[in-house]
Amino acid sequence: MIKISYLLIYKLDNNGYLRFTCKQLANEIEYSEADIQNAKNLLHELSPLGVGAYDLNECLLIQAKKLLHFNPIALAILEKHLLERLADTSSWNSLP
């Protein structure tokens, strides 16, 4: 697990994002997707909270899940990956 974690840290971009899926990483290194996901979850526990997320949505979701009293509507928006669609006012009529 530690070796995988080091590999993931090496793959972080300048903003702290890990722009690869577990499947992509599994194809590149000799570990399973499950092992990579476990290491990624460990990485998400480090400071700053959300490091190793794939994108802003995942980063905010990691942070939101750590807060005790996070707004459930905001959490649902993040879990359903609606953040970018909400920012685009032209897509408001097609939101669920």
PDB file of N, CA and C in Angstrom:
ATOM      1  N   MET A   1       0.828  -1.196   0.000  1.00  0.00           N
ATOM      2  CA  MET A   1       0.000   0.000   0.000  1.00  0.00           C
ATOM      3  C   MET A   1       0.872   1.258   0.000  1.00  0.00           C
ATOM      4  N   ILE A   2       1.950   1.243   0.753  1.00  0.00           N
ATOM      5  CA  ILE A   2       2.822   2.420   0.830  1.00  0.00           C
ATOM      6  C   ILE A   2       3.466   2.695  -0.522  1.00  0.00           C
ATOM      7  N   LYS A   3       3.892   1.636  -1.205  1.00  0.00           N
ATOM      8  CA  LYS A   3       4.521   1.820  -2.516  1.00  0.00           C
ATOM      9  C   LYS A   3       3.529   2.439  -3.504  1.00  0.00           C
ATOM     10  N   ILE A   4       2.307   1.952  -3.481  1.00  0.00           N
ATOM     11  CA  ILE A   4       1.283   2.506  -4.374  1.00  0.00           C
ATOM     12  C   ILE A   4       1.024   3.970  -4.023  1.00  0.00           C
ATOM     13  N   SER A   5       0.964   4.268  -2.743  1.00  0.00           N
ATOM     14  CA  SER A   5       0.736   5.650  -2.308  1.00  0.00           C
ATOM     15  C   SER A   5       1.833   6.574  -2.813  1.00  0.00           C
ATOM     16  N   TYR A   6       3.079   6.116  -2.738  1.00  0.00           N
ATOM     17  CA  TYR A   6       4.186   6.918  -3.266  1.00  0.00           C
ATOM     18  C   TYR A   6       4.041   7.132  -4.770  1.00  0.00           C
ATOM     19  N   LEU A   7       3.624   6.096  -5.483  1.00  0.00           N
ATOM     20  CA  LEU A   7       3.419   6.227  -6.928  1.00  0.00           C
ATOM     21  C   LEU A   7       2.324   7.253  -7.229  1.00  0.00           C
ATOM     22  N   LEU A   8       1.262   7.219  -6.442  1.00  0.00           N
ATOM     23  CA  LEU A   8       0.170   8.174  -6.652  1.00  0.00           C
ATOM     24  C   LEU A   8       0.626   9.604  -6.361  1.00  0.00           C
ATOM     25  N   ILE A   9       1.392   9.776  -5.297  1.00  0.00           N
ATOM     26  CA  ILE A   9       1.914  11.106  -4.973  1.00  0.00           C
ATOM     27  C   ILE A   9       2.780  11.622  -6.114  1.00  0.00           C
ATOM     28  N   TYR A  10       3.580  10.750  -6.690  1.00  0.00           N
ATOM     29  CA  TYR A  10       4.437  11.122  -7.819  1.00  0.00           C
ATOM     30  C   TYR A  10       3.601  11.565  -9.021  1.00  0.00           C
ATOM     31  N   LYS A  11       2.401  11.008  -9.160  1.00  0.00           N
ATOM     32  CA  LYS A  11       1.531  11.304 -10.306  1.00  0.00           C
ATOM     33  C   LYS A  11       0.671  12.562 -10.117  1.00  0.00           C
ATOM     34  N   LEU A  12       0.704  13.175  -8.928  1.00  0.00           N
ATOM     35  CA  LEU A  12      -0.104  14.377  -8.697  1.00  0.00           C
ATOM     36  C   LEU A  12       0.348  15.515  -9.605  1.00  0.00           C
ATOM     37  N   ASP A  13      -0.617  16.299 -10.088  1.00  0.00           N
ATOM     38  CA  ASP A  13      -0.243  17.479 -10.870  1.00  0.00           C
ATOM     39  C   ASP A  13       0.071  18.639  -9.925  1.00  0.00           C
ATOM     40  N   ASN A  14       0.374  19.793 -10.472  1.00  0.00           N
ATOM     41  CA  ASN A  14       0.768  20.945  -9.658  1.00  0.00           C
ATOM     42  C   ASN A  14      -0.335  21.447  -8.732  1.00  0.00           C
ATOM     43  N   ASN A  15      -1.583  21.094  -9.028  1.00  0.00           N
ATOM     44  CA  ASN A  15      -2.710  21.506  -8.192  1.00  0.00           C
ATOM     45  C   ASN A  15      -3.105  20.443  -7.170  1.00  0.00           C
ATOM     46  N   GLY A  16      -2.383  19.335  -7.147  1.00  0.00           N
ATOM     47  CA  GLY A  16      -2.682  18.266  -6.193  1.00  0.00           C
ATOM     48  C   GLY A  16      -3.710  17.274  -6.686  1.00  0.00           C
ATOM     49  N   TYR A  17      -4.090  17.384  -7.969  1.00  0.00           N
ATOM     50  CA  TYR A  17      -5.053  16.447  -8.539  1.00  0.00           C
ATOM     51  C   TYR A  17      -4.335  15.228  -9.103  1.00  0.00           C
ATOM     52  N   LEU A  18      -5.021  14.104  -9.044  1.00  0.00           N
ATOM     53  CA  LEU A  18      -4.546  12.876  -9.660  1.00  0.00           C
ATOM     54  C   LEU A  18      -5.418  12.671 -10.893  1.00  0.00           C
ATOM     55  N   ARG A  19      -4.917  13.065 -12.040  1.00  0.00           N
ATOM     56  CA  ARG A  19      -5.725  13.119 -13.267  1.00  0.00           C
ATOM     57  C   ARG A  19      -5.777  11.789 -14.013  1.00  0.00           C
ATOM     58  N   PHE A  20      -5.693  10.698 -13.282  1.00  0.00           N
ATOM     59  CA  PHE A  20      -5.760   9.365 -13.869  1.00  0.00           C
ATOM     60  C   PHE A  20      -6.810   8.564 -13.111  1.00  0.00           C
ATOM     61  N   THR A  21      -7.545   7.728 -13.813  1.00  0.00           N
ATOM     62  CA  THR A  21      -8.485   6.838 -13.138  1.00  0.00           C
ATOM     63  C   THR A  21      -7.712   5.651 -12.579  1.00  0.00           C
ATOM     64  N   CYS A  22      -8.342   4.945 -11.663  1.00  0.00           N
ATOM     65  CA  CYS A  22      -7.700   3.751 -11.101  1.00  0.00           C
ATOM     66  C   CYS A  22      -7.452   2.721 -12.198  1.00  0.00           C
ATOM     67  N   LYS A  23      -8.361   2.637 -13.154  1.00  0.00           N
ATOM     68  CA  LYS A  23      -8.195   1.693 -14.262  1.00  0.00           C
ATOM     69  C   LYS A  23      -6.980   2.068 -15.111  1.00  0.00           C
ATOM     70  N   GLN A  24      -6.824   3.356 -15.407  1.00  0.00           N
ATOM     71  CA  GLN A  24      -5.661   3.797 -16.181  1.00  0.00           C
ATOM     72  C   GLN A  24      -4.363   3.479 -15.444  1.00  0.00           C
ATOM     73  N   LEU A  25      -4.352   3.726 -14.146  1.00  0.00           N
ATOM     74  CA  LEU A  25      -3.151   3.452 -13.356  1.00  0.00           C
ATOM     75  C   LEU A  25      -2.872   1.956 -13.263  1.00  0.00           C
ATOM     76  N   ALA A  26      -3.926   1.148 -13.145  1.00  0.00           N
ATOM     77  CA  ALA A  26      -3.748  -0.305 -13.074  1.00  0.00           C
ATOM     78  C   ALA A  26      -3.129  -0.838 -14.361  1.00  0.00           C
ATOM     79  N   ASN A  27      -3.467  -0.228 -15.487  1.00  0.00           N
ATOM     80  CA  ASN A  27      -2.870  -0.635 -16.760  1.00  0.00           C
ATOM     81  C   ASN A  27      -1.401  -0.243 -16.845  1.00  0.00           C
ATOM     82  N   GLU A  28      -1.019   0.771 -16.089  1.00  0.00           N
ATOM     83  CA  GLU A  28       0.346   1.289 -16.137  1.00  0.00           C
ATOM     84  C   GLU A  28       1.276   0.615 -15.128  1.00  0.00           C
ATOM     85  N   ILE A  29       0.744   0.260 -13.969  1.00  0.00           N
ATOM     86  CA  ILE A  29       1.572  -0.358 -12.929  1.00  0.00           C
ATOM     87  C   ILE A  29       1.021  -1.748 -12.604  1.00  0.00           C
ATOM     88  N   GLU A  30       1.739  -2.501 -11.805  1.00  0.00           N
ATOM     89  CA  GLU A  30       1.408  -3.912 -11.593  1.00  0.00           C
ATOM     90  C   GLU A  30       0.459  -4.170 -10.422  1.00  0.00           C
ATOM     91  N   TYR A  31      -0.397  -3.219 -10.109  1.00  0.00           N
ATOM     92  CA  TYR A  31      -1.330  -3.382  -8.995  1.00  0.00           C
ATOM     93  C   TYR A  31      -2.768  -3.372  -9.503  1.00  0.00           C
ATOM     94  N   SER A  32      -3.656  -3.956  -8.700  1.00  0.00           N
ATOM     95  CA  SER A  32      -5.064  -4.023  -9.091  1.00  0.00           C
ATOM     96  C   SER A  32      -5.748  -2.670  -8.887  1.00  0.00           C
ATOM     97  N   GLU A  33      -6.878  -2.508  -9.554  1.00  0.00           N
ATOM     98  CA  GLU A  33      -7.664  -1.282  -9.381  1.00  0.00           C
ATOM     99  C   GLU A  33      -8.090  -1.113  -7.927  1.00  0.00           C
ATOM    100  N   ALA A  34      -8.435  -2.217  -7.267  1.00  0.00           N
ATOM    101  CA  ALA A  34      -8.857  -2.152  -5.863  1.00  0.00           C
ATOM    102  C   ALA A  34      -7.719  -1.666  -4.974  1.00  0.00           C
ATOM    103  N   ASP A  35      -6.507  -2.173  -5.210  1.00  0.00           N
ATOM    104  CA  ASP A  35      -5.350  -1.727  -4.425  1.00  0.00           C
ATOM    105  C   ASP A  35      -5.076  -0.244  -4.656  1.00  0.00           C
ATOM    106  N   ILE A  36      -5.206   0.184  -5.894  1.00  0.00           N
ATOM    107  CA  ILE A  36      -4.977   1.595  -6.221  1.00  0.00           C
ATOM    108  C   ILE A  36      -6.046   2.464  -5.571  1.00  0.00           C
ATOM    109  N   GLN A  37      -7.295   2.012  -5.598  1.00  0.00           N
ATOM    110  CA  GLN A  37      -8.377   2.777  -4.964  1.00  0.00           C
ATOM    111  C   GLN A  37      -8.146   2.890  -3.460  1.00  0.00           C
ATOM    112  N   ASN A  38      -7.688   1.809  -2.837  1.00  0.00           N
ATOM    113  CA  ASN A  38      -7.397   1.858  -1.397  1.00  0.00           C
ATOM    114  C   ASN A  38      -6.294   2.864  -1.091  1.00  0.00           C
ATOM    115  N   ALA A  39      -5.255   2.882  -1.909  1.00  0.00           N
ATOM    116  CA  ALA A  39      -4.162   3.845  -1.714  1.00  0.00           C
ATOM    117  C   ALA A  39      -4.654   5.266  -1.967  1.00  0.00           C
ATOM    118  N   LYS A  40      -5.523   5.419  -2.954  1.00  0.00           N
ATOM    119  CA  LYS A  40      -6.084   6.743  -3.253  1.00  0.00           C
ATOM    120  C   LYS A  40      -6.941   7.236  -2.088  1.00  0.00           C
ATOM    121  N   ASN A  41      -7.713   6.345  -1.490  1.00  0.00           N
ATOM    122  CA  ASN A  41      -8.521   6.713  -0.325  1.00  0.00           C
ATOM    123  C   ASN A  41      -7.629   7.155   0.831  1.00  0.00           C
ATOM    124  N   LEU A  42      -6.505   6.483   1.003  1.00  0.00           N
ATOM    125  CA  LEU A  42      -5.544   6.871   2.034  1.00  0.00           C
ATOM    126  C   LEU A  42      -4.980   8.259   1.743  1.00  0.00           C
ATOM    127  N   LEU A  43      -4.664   8.502   0.488  1.00  0.00           N
ATOM    128  CA  LEU A  43      -4.144   9.800   0.066  1.00  0.00           C
ATOM    129  C   LEU A  43      -5.148  10.918   0.362  1.00  0.00           C
ATOM    130  N   HIS A  44      -6.424  10.614   0.199  1.00  0.00           N
ATOM    131  CA  HIS A  44      -7.478  11.606   0.443  1.00  0.00           C
ATOM    132  C   HIS A  44      -7.556  12.024   1.908  1.00  0.00           C
ATOM    133  N   GLU A  45      -6.975  11.245   2.789  1.00  0.00           N
ATOM    134  CA  GLU A  45      -6.983  11.569   4.217  1.00  0.00           C
ATOM    135  C   GLU A  45      -5.872  12.551   4.594  1.00  0.00           C
ATOM    136  N   LEU A  46      -4.924  12.747   3.697  1.00  0.00           N
ATOM    137  CA  LEU A  46      -3.792  13.618   3.989  1.00  0.00           C
ATOM    138  C   LEU A  46      -4.191  15.084   3.885  1.00  0.00           C
ATOM    139  N   SER A  47      -3.304  15.918   4.341  1.00  0.00           N
ATOM    140  CA  SER A  47      -3.512  17.363   4.265  1.00  0.00           C
ATOM    141  C   SER A  47      -2.751  17.909   3.067  1.00  0.00           C
ATOM    142  N   PRO A  48      -3.332  18.788   2.303  1.00  0.00           N
ATOM    143  CA  PRO A  48      -4.656  19.374   2.472  1.00  0.00           C
ATOM    144  C   PRO A  48      -5.745  18.380   2.074  1.00  0.00           C
ATOM    145  N   LEU A  49      -6.843  18.454   2.756  1.00  0.00           N
ATOM    146  CA  LEU A  49      -7.950  17.542   2.529  1.00  0.00           C
ATOM    147  C   LEU A  49      -8.441  17.657   1.088  1.00  0.00           C
ATOM    148  N   GLY A  50      -8.473  16.528   0.412  1.00  0.00           N
ATOM    149  CA  GLY A  50      -8.896  16.502  -0.984  1.00  0.00           C
ATOM    150  C   GLY A  50      -7.750  16.280  -1.951  1.00  0.00           C
ATOM    151  N   VAL A  51      -6.513  16.276  -1.440  1.00  0.00           N
ATOM    152  CA  VAL A  51      -5.372  16.013  -2.312  1.00  0.00           C
ATOM    153  C   VAL A  51      -5.544  14.623  -2.926  1.00  0.00           C
ATOM    154  N   GLY A  52      -5.224  14.503  -4.192  1.00  0.00           N
ATOM    155  CA  GLY A  52      -5.364  13.233  -4.889  1.00  0.00           C
ATOM    156  C   GLY A  52      -6.714  13.042  -5.546  1.00  0.00           C
ATOM    157  N   ALA A  53      -7.575  14.045  -5.461  1.00  0.00           N
ATOM    158  CA  ALA A  53      -8.867  13.963  -6.140  1.00  0.00           C
ATOM    159  C   ALA A  53      -8.646  14.054  -7.645  1.00  0.00           C
ATOM    160  N   TYR A  54      -9.602  13.534  -8.403  1.00  0.00           N
ATOM    161  CA  TYR A  54      -9.498  13.569  -9.863  1.00  0.00           C
ATOM    162  C   TYR A  54      -9.768  14.971 -10.401  1.00  0.00           C
ATOM    163  N   ASP A  55     -10.714  15.669  -9.780  1.00  0.00           N
ATOM    164  CA  ASP A  55     -11.094  17.007 -10.240  1.00  0.00           C
ATOM    165  C   ASP A  55     -11.664  17.810  -9.074  1.00  0.00           C
ATOM    166  N   LEU A  56     -12.096  19.027  -9.353  1.00  0.00           N
ATOM    167  CA  LEU A  56     -12.628  19.901  -8.313  1.00  0.00           C
ATOM    168  C   LEU A  56     -13.845  19.287  -7.640  1.00  0.00           C
ATOM    169  N   ASN A  57     -14.729  18.680  -8.406  1.00  0.00           N
ATOM    170  CA  ASN A  57     -15.929  18.077  -7.837  1.00  0.00           C
ATOM    171  C   ASN A  57     -15.561  17.022  -6.798  1.00  0.00           C
ATOM    172  N   GLU A  58     -14.644  16.123  -7.151  1.00  0.00           N
ATOM    173  CA  GLU A  58     -14.237  15.075  -6.209  1.00  0.00           C
ATOM    174  C   GLU A  58     -13.541  15.679  -4.992  1.00  0.00           C
ATOM    175  N   CYS A  59     -12.741  16.707  -5.200  1.00  0.00           N
ATOM    176  CA  CYS A  59     -12.052  17.381  -4.103  1.00  0.00           C
ATOM    177  C   CYS A  59     -13.062  17.963  -3.114  1.00  0.00           C
ATOM    178  N   LEU A  60     -14.064  18.658  -3.629  1.00  0.00           N
ATOM    179  CA  LEU A  60     -15.095  19.240  -2.769  1.00  0.00           C
ATOM    180  C   LEU A  60     -15.918  18.158  -2.078  1.00  0.00           C
ATOM    181  N   LEU A  61     -16.161  17.054  -2.773  1.00  0.00           N
ATOM    182  CA  LEU A  61     -16.915  15.946  -2.190  1.00  0.00           C
ATOM    183  C   LEU A  61     -16.153  15.325  -1.018  1.00  0.00           C
ATOM    184  N   ILE A  62     -14.863  15.138  -1.178  1.00  0.00           N
ATOM    185  CA  ILE A  62     -14.026  14.606  -0.096  1.00  0.00           C
ATOM    186  C   ILE A  62     -14.100  15.529   1.113  1.00  0.00           C
ATOM    187  N   GLN A  63     -13.982  16.821   0.866  1.00  0.00           N
ATOM    188  CA  GLN A  63     -14.039  17.794   1.960  1.00  0.00           C
ATOM    189  C   GLN A  63     -15.422  17.812   2.612  1.00  0.00           C
ATOM    190  N   ALA A  64     -16.463  17.752   1.797  1.00  0.00           N
ATOM    191  CA  ALA A  64     -17.831  17.808   2.317  1.00  0.00           C
ATOM    192  C   ALA A  64     -18.139  16.611   3.208  1.00  0.00           C
ATOM    193  N   LYS A  65     -17.663  15.444   2.827  1.00  0.00           N
ATOM    194  CA  LYS A  65     -17.937  14.236   3.609  1.00  0.00           C
ATOM    195  C   LYS A  65     -17.245  14.264   4.969  1.00  0.00           C
ATOM    196  N   LYS A  66     -16.225  15.078   5.112  1.00  0.00           N
ATOM    197  CA  LYS A  66     -15.521  15.195   6.391  1.00  0.00           C
ATOM    198  C   LYS A  66     -16.206  16.170   7.347  1.00  0.00           C
ATOM    199  N   LEU A  67     -17.033  17.044   6.807  1.00  0.00           N
ATOM    200  CA  LEU A  67     -17.730  18.020   7.651  1.00  0.00           C
ATOM    201  C   LEU A  67     -18.947  17.371   8.308  1.00  0.00           C
ATOM    202  N   LEU A  68     -19.167  17.658   9.561  1.00  0.00           N
ATOM    203  CA  LEU A  68     -20.276  17.043  10.291  1.00  0.00           C
ATOM    204  C   LEU A  68     -21.636  17.583   9.869  1.00  0.00           C
ATOM    205  N   HIS A  69     -21.720  18.856   9.590  1.00  0.00           N
ATOM    206  CA  HIS A  69     -23.016  19.475   9.312  1.00  0.00           C
ATOM    207  C   HIS A  69     -23.058  20.071   7.911  1.00  0.00           C
ATOM    208  N   PHE A  70     -22.612  19.315   6.929  1.00  0.00           N
ATOM    209  CA  PHE A  70     -22.611  19.815   5.558  1.00  0.00           C
ATOM    210  C   PHE A  70     -24.027  19.744   5.004  1.00  0.00           C
ATOM    211  N   ASN A  71     -24.407  20.745   4.249  1.00  0.00           N
ATOM    212  CA  ASN A  71     -25.742  20.834   3.666  1.00  0.00           C
ATOM    213  C   ASN A  71     -26.021  19.602   2.800  1.00  0.00           C
ATOM    214  N   PRO A  72     -27.087  18.842   3.094  1.00  0.00           N
ATOM    215  CA  PRO A  72     -27.371  17.622   2.334  1.00  0.00           C
ATOM    216  C   PRO A  72     -27.688  17.880   0.859  1.00  0.00           C
ATOM    217  N   ILE A  73     -28.254  19.028   0.546  1.00  0.00           N
ATOM    218  CA  ILE A  73     -28.538  19.355  -0.857  1.00  0.00           C
ATOM    219  C   ILE A  73     -27.229  19.587  -1.604  1.00  0.00           C
ATOM    220  N   ALA A  74     -26.320  20.322  -0.986  1.00  0.00           N
ATOM    221  CA  ALA A  74     -25.013  20.554  -1.604  1.00  0.00           C
ATOM    222  C   ALA A  74     -24.261  19.241  -1.768  1.00  0.00           C
ATOM    223  N   LEU A  75     -24.370  18.351  -0.791  1.00  0.00           N
ATOM    224  CA  LEU A  75     -23.714  17.045  -0.891  1.00  0.00           C
ATOM    225  C   LEU A  75     -24.286  16.245  -2.060  1.00  0.00           C
ATOM    226  N   ALA A  76     -25.602  16.273  -2.230  1.00  0.00           N
ATOM    227  CA  ALA A  76     -26.237  15.569  -3.350  1.00  0.00           C
ATOM    228  C   ALA A  76     -25.774  16.137  -4.684  1.00  0.00           C
ATOM    229  N   ILE A  77     -25.614  17.445  -4.767  1.00  0.00           N
ATOM    230  CA  ILE A  77     -25.117  18.076  -5.995  1.00  0.00           C
ATOM    231  C   ILE A  77     -23.729  17.543  -6.331  1.00  0.00           C
ATOM    232  N   LEU A  78     -22.881  17.444  -5.330  1.00  0.00           N
ATOM    233  CA  LEU A  78     -21.526  16.938  -5.556  1.00  0.00           C
ATOM    234  C   LEU A  78     -21.540  15.453  -5.903  1.00  0.00           C
ATOM    235  N   GLU A  79     -22.347  14.664  -5.201  1.00  0.00           N
ATOM    236  CA  GLU A  79     -22.397  13.219  -5.447  1.00  0.00           C
ATOM    237  C   GLU A  79     -22.931  12.891  -6.832  1.00  0.00           C
ATOM    238  N   LYS A  80     -23.810  13.729  -7.352  1.00  0.00           N
ATOM    239  CA  LYS A  80     -24.388  13.488  -8.678  1.00  0.00           C
ATOM    240  C   LYS A  80     -23.631  14.220  -9.781  1.00  0.00           C
ATOM    241  N   HIS A  81     -22.496  14.798  -9.425  1.00  0.00           N
ATOM    242  CA  HIS A  81     -21.632  15.502 -10.381  1.00  0.00           C
ATOM    243  C   HIS A  81     -22.392  16.588 -11.145  1.00  0.00           C
ATOM    244  N   LEU A  82     -23.179  17.365 -10.430  1.00  0.00           N
ATOM    245  CA  LEU A  82     -23.987  18.421 -11.044  1.00  0.00           C
ATOM    246  C   LEU A  82     -23.359  19.802 -10.930  1.00  0.00           C
ATOM    247  N   LEU A  83     -22.214  19.909 -10.285  1.00  0.00           N
ATOM    248  CA  LEU A  83     -21.604  21.209 -10.032  1.00  0.00           C
ATOM    249  C   LEU A  83     -21.364  21.997 -11.319  1.00  0.00           C
ATOM    250  N   GLU A  84     -20.763  21.372 -12.318  1.00  0.00           N
ATOM    251  CA  GLU A  84     -20.479  22.073 -13.576  1.00  0.00           C
ATOM    252  C   GLU A  84     -21.762  22.425 -14.310  1.00  0.00           C
ATOM    253  N   ARG A  85     -22.758  21.550 -14.245  1.00  0.00           N
ATOM    254  CA  ARG A  85     -24.023  21.850 -14.917  1.00  0.00           C
ATOM    255  C   ARG A  85     -24.739  23.012 -14.248  1.00  0.00           C
ATOM    256  N   LEU A  86     -24.621  23.117 -12.941  1.00  0.00           N
ATOM    257  CA  LEU A  86     -25.238  24.248 -12.244  1.00  0.00           C
ATOM    258  C   LEU A  86     -24.550  25.559 -12.590  1.00  0.00           C
ATOM    259  N   ALA A  87     -23.263  25.511 -12.828  1.00  0.00           N
ATOM    260  CA  ALA A  87     -22.519  26.718 -13.189  1.00  0.00           C
ATOM    261  C   ALA A  87     -22.888  27.200 -14.588  1.00  0.00           C
ATOM    262  N   ASP A  88     -23.378  26.299 -15.430  1.00  0.00           N
ATOM    263  CA  ASP A  88     -23.769  26.632 -16.799  1.00  0.00           C
ATOM    264  C   ASP A  88     -25.271  26.922 -16.824  1.00  0.00           C
ATOM    265  N   THR A  89     -25.636  28.189 -16.801  1.00  0.00           N
ATOM    266  CA  THR A  89     -27.052  28.564 -16.712  1.00  0.00           C
ATOM    267  C   THR A  89     -27.878  28.064 -17.895  1.00  0.00           C
ATOM    268  N   SER A  90     -27.255  27.800 -19.020  1.00  0.00           N
ATOM    269  CA  SER A  90     -28.009  27.314 -20.181  1.00  0.00           C
ATOM    270  C   SER A  90     -28.502  25.881 -19.982  1.00  0.00           C
ATOM    271  N   SER A  91     -27.940  25.153 -19.014  1.00  0.00           N
ATOM    272  CA  SER A  91     -28.350  23.764 -18.798  1.00  0.00           C
ATOM    273  C   SER A  91     -29.357  23.615 -17.659  1.00  0.00           C
ATOM    274  N   TRP A  92     -29.785  24.697 -17.055  1.00  0.00           N
ATOM    275  CA  TRP A  92     -30.670  24.614 -15.898  1.00  0.00           C
ATOM    276  C   TRP A  92     -31.992  23.922 -16.210  1.00  0.00           C
ATOM    277  N   ASN A  93     -32.513  24.083 -17.416  1.00  0.00           N
ATOM    278  CA  ASN A  93     -33.792  23.454 -17.765  1.00  0.00           C
ATOM    279  C   ASN A  93     -33.685  21.944 -17.876  1.00  0.00           C
ATOM    280  N   SER A  94     -32.482  21.413 -18.063  1.00  0.00           N
ATOM    281  CA  SER A  94     -32.318  19.971 -18.230  1.00  0.00           C
ATOM    282  C   SER A  94     -31.861  19.266 -16.958  1.00  0.00           C
ATOM    283  N   LEU A  95     -31.757  20.001 -15.853  1.00  0.00           N
ATOM    284  CA  LEU A  95     -31.329  19.382 -14.595  1.00  0.00           C
ATOM    285  C   LEU A  95     -32.418  18.464 -14.059  1.00  0.00           C
ATOM    286  N   PRO A  96     -32.013  17.378 -13.393  1.00  0.00           N
ATOM    287  CA  PRO A  96     -33.013  16.441 -12.842  1.00  0.00           C
ATOM    288  C   PRO A  96     -33.809  17.050 -11.709  1.00  0.00           C
TER     289      PRO A  96
END
